[in-house]
PDB file of C-alpha atoms in Angstrom:
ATOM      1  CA  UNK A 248       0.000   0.000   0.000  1.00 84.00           C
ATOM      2  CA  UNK A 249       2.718   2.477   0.721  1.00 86.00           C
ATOM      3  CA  UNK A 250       4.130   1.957  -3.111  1.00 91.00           C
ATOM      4  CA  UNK A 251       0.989   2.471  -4.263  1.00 93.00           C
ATOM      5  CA  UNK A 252       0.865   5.790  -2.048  1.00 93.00           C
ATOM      6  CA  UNK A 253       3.912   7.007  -3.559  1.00 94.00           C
ATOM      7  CA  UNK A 254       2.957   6.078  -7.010  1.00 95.00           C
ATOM      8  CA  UNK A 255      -0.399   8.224  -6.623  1.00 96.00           C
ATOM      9  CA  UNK A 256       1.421  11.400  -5.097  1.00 96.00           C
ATOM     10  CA  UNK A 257       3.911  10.992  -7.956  1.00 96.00           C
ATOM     11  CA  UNK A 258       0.893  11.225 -10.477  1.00 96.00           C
ATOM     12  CA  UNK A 259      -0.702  13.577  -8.267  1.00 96.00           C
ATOM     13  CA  UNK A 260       2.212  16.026  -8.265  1.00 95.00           C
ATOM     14  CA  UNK A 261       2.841  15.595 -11.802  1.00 95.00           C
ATOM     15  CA  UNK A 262      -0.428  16.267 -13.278  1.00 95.00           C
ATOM     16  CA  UNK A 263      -0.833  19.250 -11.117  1.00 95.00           C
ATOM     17  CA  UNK A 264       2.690  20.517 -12.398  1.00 93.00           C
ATOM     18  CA  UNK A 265       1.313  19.700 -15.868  1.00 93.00           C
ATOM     19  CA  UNK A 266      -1.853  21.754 -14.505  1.00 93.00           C
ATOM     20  CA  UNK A 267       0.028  24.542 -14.842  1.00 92.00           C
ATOM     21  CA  UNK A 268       0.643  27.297 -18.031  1.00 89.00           C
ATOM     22  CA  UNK A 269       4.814  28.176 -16.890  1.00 89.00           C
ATOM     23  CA  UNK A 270       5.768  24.164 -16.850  1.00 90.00           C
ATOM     24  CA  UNK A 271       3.311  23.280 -19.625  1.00 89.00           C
ATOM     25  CA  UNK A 272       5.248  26.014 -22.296  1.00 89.00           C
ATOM     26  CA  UNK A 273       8.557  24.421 -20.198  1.00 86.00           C
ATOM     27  CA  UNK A 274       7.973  20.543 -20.926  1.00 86.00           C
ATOM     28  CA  UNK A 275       5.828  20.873 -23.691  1.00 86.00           C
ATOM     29  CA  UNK A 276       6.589  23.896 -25.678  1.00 86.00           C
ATOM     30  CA  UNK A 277       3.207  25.146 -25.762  1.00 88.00           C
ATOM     31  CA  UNK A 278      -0.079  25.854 -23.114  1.00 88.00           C
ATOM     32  CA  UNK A 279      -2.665  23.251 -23.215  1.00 91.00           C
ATOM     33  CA  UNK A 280      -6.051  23.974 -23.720  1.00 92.00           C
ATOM     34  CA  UNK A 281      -8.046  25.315 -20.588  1.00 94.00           C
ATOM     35  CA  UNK A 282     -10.247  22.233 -20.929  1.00 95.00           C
ATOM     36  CA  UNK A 283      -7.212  20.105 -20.367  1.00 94.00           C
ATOM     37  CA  UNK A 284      -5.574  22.385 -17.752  1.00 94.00           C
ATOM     38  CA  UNK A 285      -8.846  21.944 -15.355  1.00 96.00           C
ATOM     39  CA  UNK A 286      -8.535  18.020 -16.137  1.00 96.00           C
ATOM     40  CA  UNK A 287      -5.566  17.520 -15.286  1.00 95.00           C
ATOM     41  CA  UNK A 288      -5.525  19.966 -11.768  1.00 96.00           C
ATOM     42  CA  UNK A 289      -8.525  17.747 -11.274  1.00 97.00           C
ATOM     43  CA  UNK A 290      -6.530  14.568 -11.995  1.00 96.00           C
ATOM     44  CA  UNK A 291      -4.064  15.683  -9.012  1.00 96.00           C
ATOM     45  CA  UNK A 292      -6.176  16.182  -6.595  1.00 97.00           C
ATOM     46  CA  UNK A 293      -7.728  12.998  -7.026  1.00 97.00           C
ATOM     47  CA  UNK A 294      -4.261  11.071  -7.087  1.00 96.00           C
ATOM     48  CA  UNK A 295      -3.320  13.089  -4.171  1.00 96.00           C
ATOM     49  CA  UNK A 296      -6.646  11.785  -2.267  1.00 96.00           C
ATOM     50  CA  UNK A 297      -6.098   8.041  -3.431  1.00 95.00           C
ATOM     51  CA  UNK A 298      -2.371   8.449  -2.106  1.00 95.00           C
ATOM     52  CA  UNK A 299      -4.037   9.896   1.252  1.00 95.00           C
ATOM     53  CA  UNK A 300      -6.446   6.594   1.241  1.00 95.00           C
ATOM     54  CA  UNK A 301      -3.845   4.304  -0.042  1.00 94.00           C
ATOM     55  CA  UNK A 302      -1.690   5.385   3.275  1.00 94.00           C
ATOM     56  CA  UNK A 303      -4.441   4.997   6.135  1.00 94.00           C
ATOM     57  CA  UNK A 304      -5.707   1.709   4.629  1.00 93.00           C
ATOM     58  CA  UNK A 305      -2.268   0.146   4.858  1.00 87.00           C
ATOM     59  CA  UNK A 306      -0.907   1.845   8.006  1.00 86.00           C
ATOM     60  CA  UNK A 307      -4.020   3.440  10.293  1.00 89.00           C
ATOM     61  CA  UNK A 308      -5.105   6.521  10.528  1.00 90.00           C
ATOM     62  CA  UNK A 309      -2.347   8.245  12.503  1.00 92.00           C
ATOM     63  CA  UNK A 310       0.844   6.090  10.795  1.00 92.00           C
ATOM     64  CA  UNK A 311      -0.790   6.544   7.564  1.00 91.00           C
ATOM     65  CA  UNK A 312      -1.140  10.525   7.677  1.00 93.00           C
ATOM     66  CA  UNK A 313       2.983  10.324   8.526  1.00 94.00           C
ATOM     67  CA  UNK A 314       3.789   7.879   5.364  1.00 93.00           C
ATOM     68  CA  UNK A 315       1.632   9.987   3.384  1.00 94.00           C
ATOM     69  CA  UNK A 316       3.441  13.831   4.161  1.00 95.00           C
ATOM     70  CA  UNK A 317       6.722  11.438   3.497  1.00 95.00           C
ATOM     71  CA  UNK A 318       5.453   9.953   0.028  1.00 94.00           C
ATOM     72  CA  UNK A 319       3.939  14.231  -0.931  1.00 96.00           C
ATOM     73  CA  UNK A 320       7.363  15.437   0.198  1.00 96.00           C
ATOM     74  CA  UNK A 321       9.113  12.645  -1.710  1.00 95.00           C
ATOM     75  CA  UNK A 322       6.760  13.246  -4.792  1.00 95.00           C
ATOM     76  CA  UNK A 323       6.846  16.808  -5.068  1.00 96.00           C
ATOM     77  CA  UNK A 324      10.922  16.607  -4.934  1.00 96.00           C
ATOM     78  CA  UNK A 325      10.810  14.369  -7.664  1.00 96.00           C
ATOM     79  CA  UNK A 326       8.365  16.345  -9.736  1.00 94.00           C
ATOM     80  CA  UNK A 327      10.306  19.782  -8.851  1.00 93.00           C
ATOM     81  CA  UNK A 328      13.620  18.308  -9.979  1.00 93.00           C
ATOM     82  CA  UNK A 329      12.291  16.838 -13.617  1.00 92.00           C
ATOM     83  CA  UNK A 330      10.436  19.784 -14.418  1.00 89.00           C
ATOM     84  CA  UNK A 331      13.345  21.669 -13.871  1.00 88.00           C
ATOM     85  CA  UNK A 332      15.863  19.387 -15.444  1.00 89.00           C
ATOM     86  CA  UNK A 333      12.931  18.714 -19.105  1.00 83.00           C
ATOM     87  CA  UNK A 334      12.774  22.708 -19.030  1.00 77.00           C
ATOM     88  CA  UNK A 335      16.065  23.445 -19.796  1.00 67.00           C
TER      89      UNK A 335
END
């Protein structure tokens, strides 16, 4: 369960990154449409959620909040660092 929590706050983070105008011209070289945008900020909250489920189901309530601020501070590292290192 707590590989599946990291997995989701990877997505999470990375469609909410992707969510974004800056890192979409960045990565992509372009702005997605607004349509899109609200999908996939939509799509990260959701992941985020699942990740937060995915944690207490495995570990309890109180275990599974601390796995789960490890796995979004993990995630959002990861994300930072690749949409930094695919923008330049």
């Amino acid at each position: 369960m707590i590989l599946l929590c990291l997995l989701a706050a990877l997505a999470g983070f990375a469609a909410l990154s992707m969510g974004m105008s800056r890192h979409q011209r960045d990565v992509l070289g372009k702005a997605l449409p607004r349509k899109t945008t609200r999908g996939l900020k939509v799509a990260g909250w959701v992941s985020l959620a699942c990740a937060w489920a995915f944690a207490t189901a495995g570990e309890g309530a109180a275990m599974g909040a601390v796995y789960w601020l490890g796995a979004l501070t993990f995630a959002a590292l990861v994300v930072a660092f690749s949409v930094t290192r695919l923008s330049r």
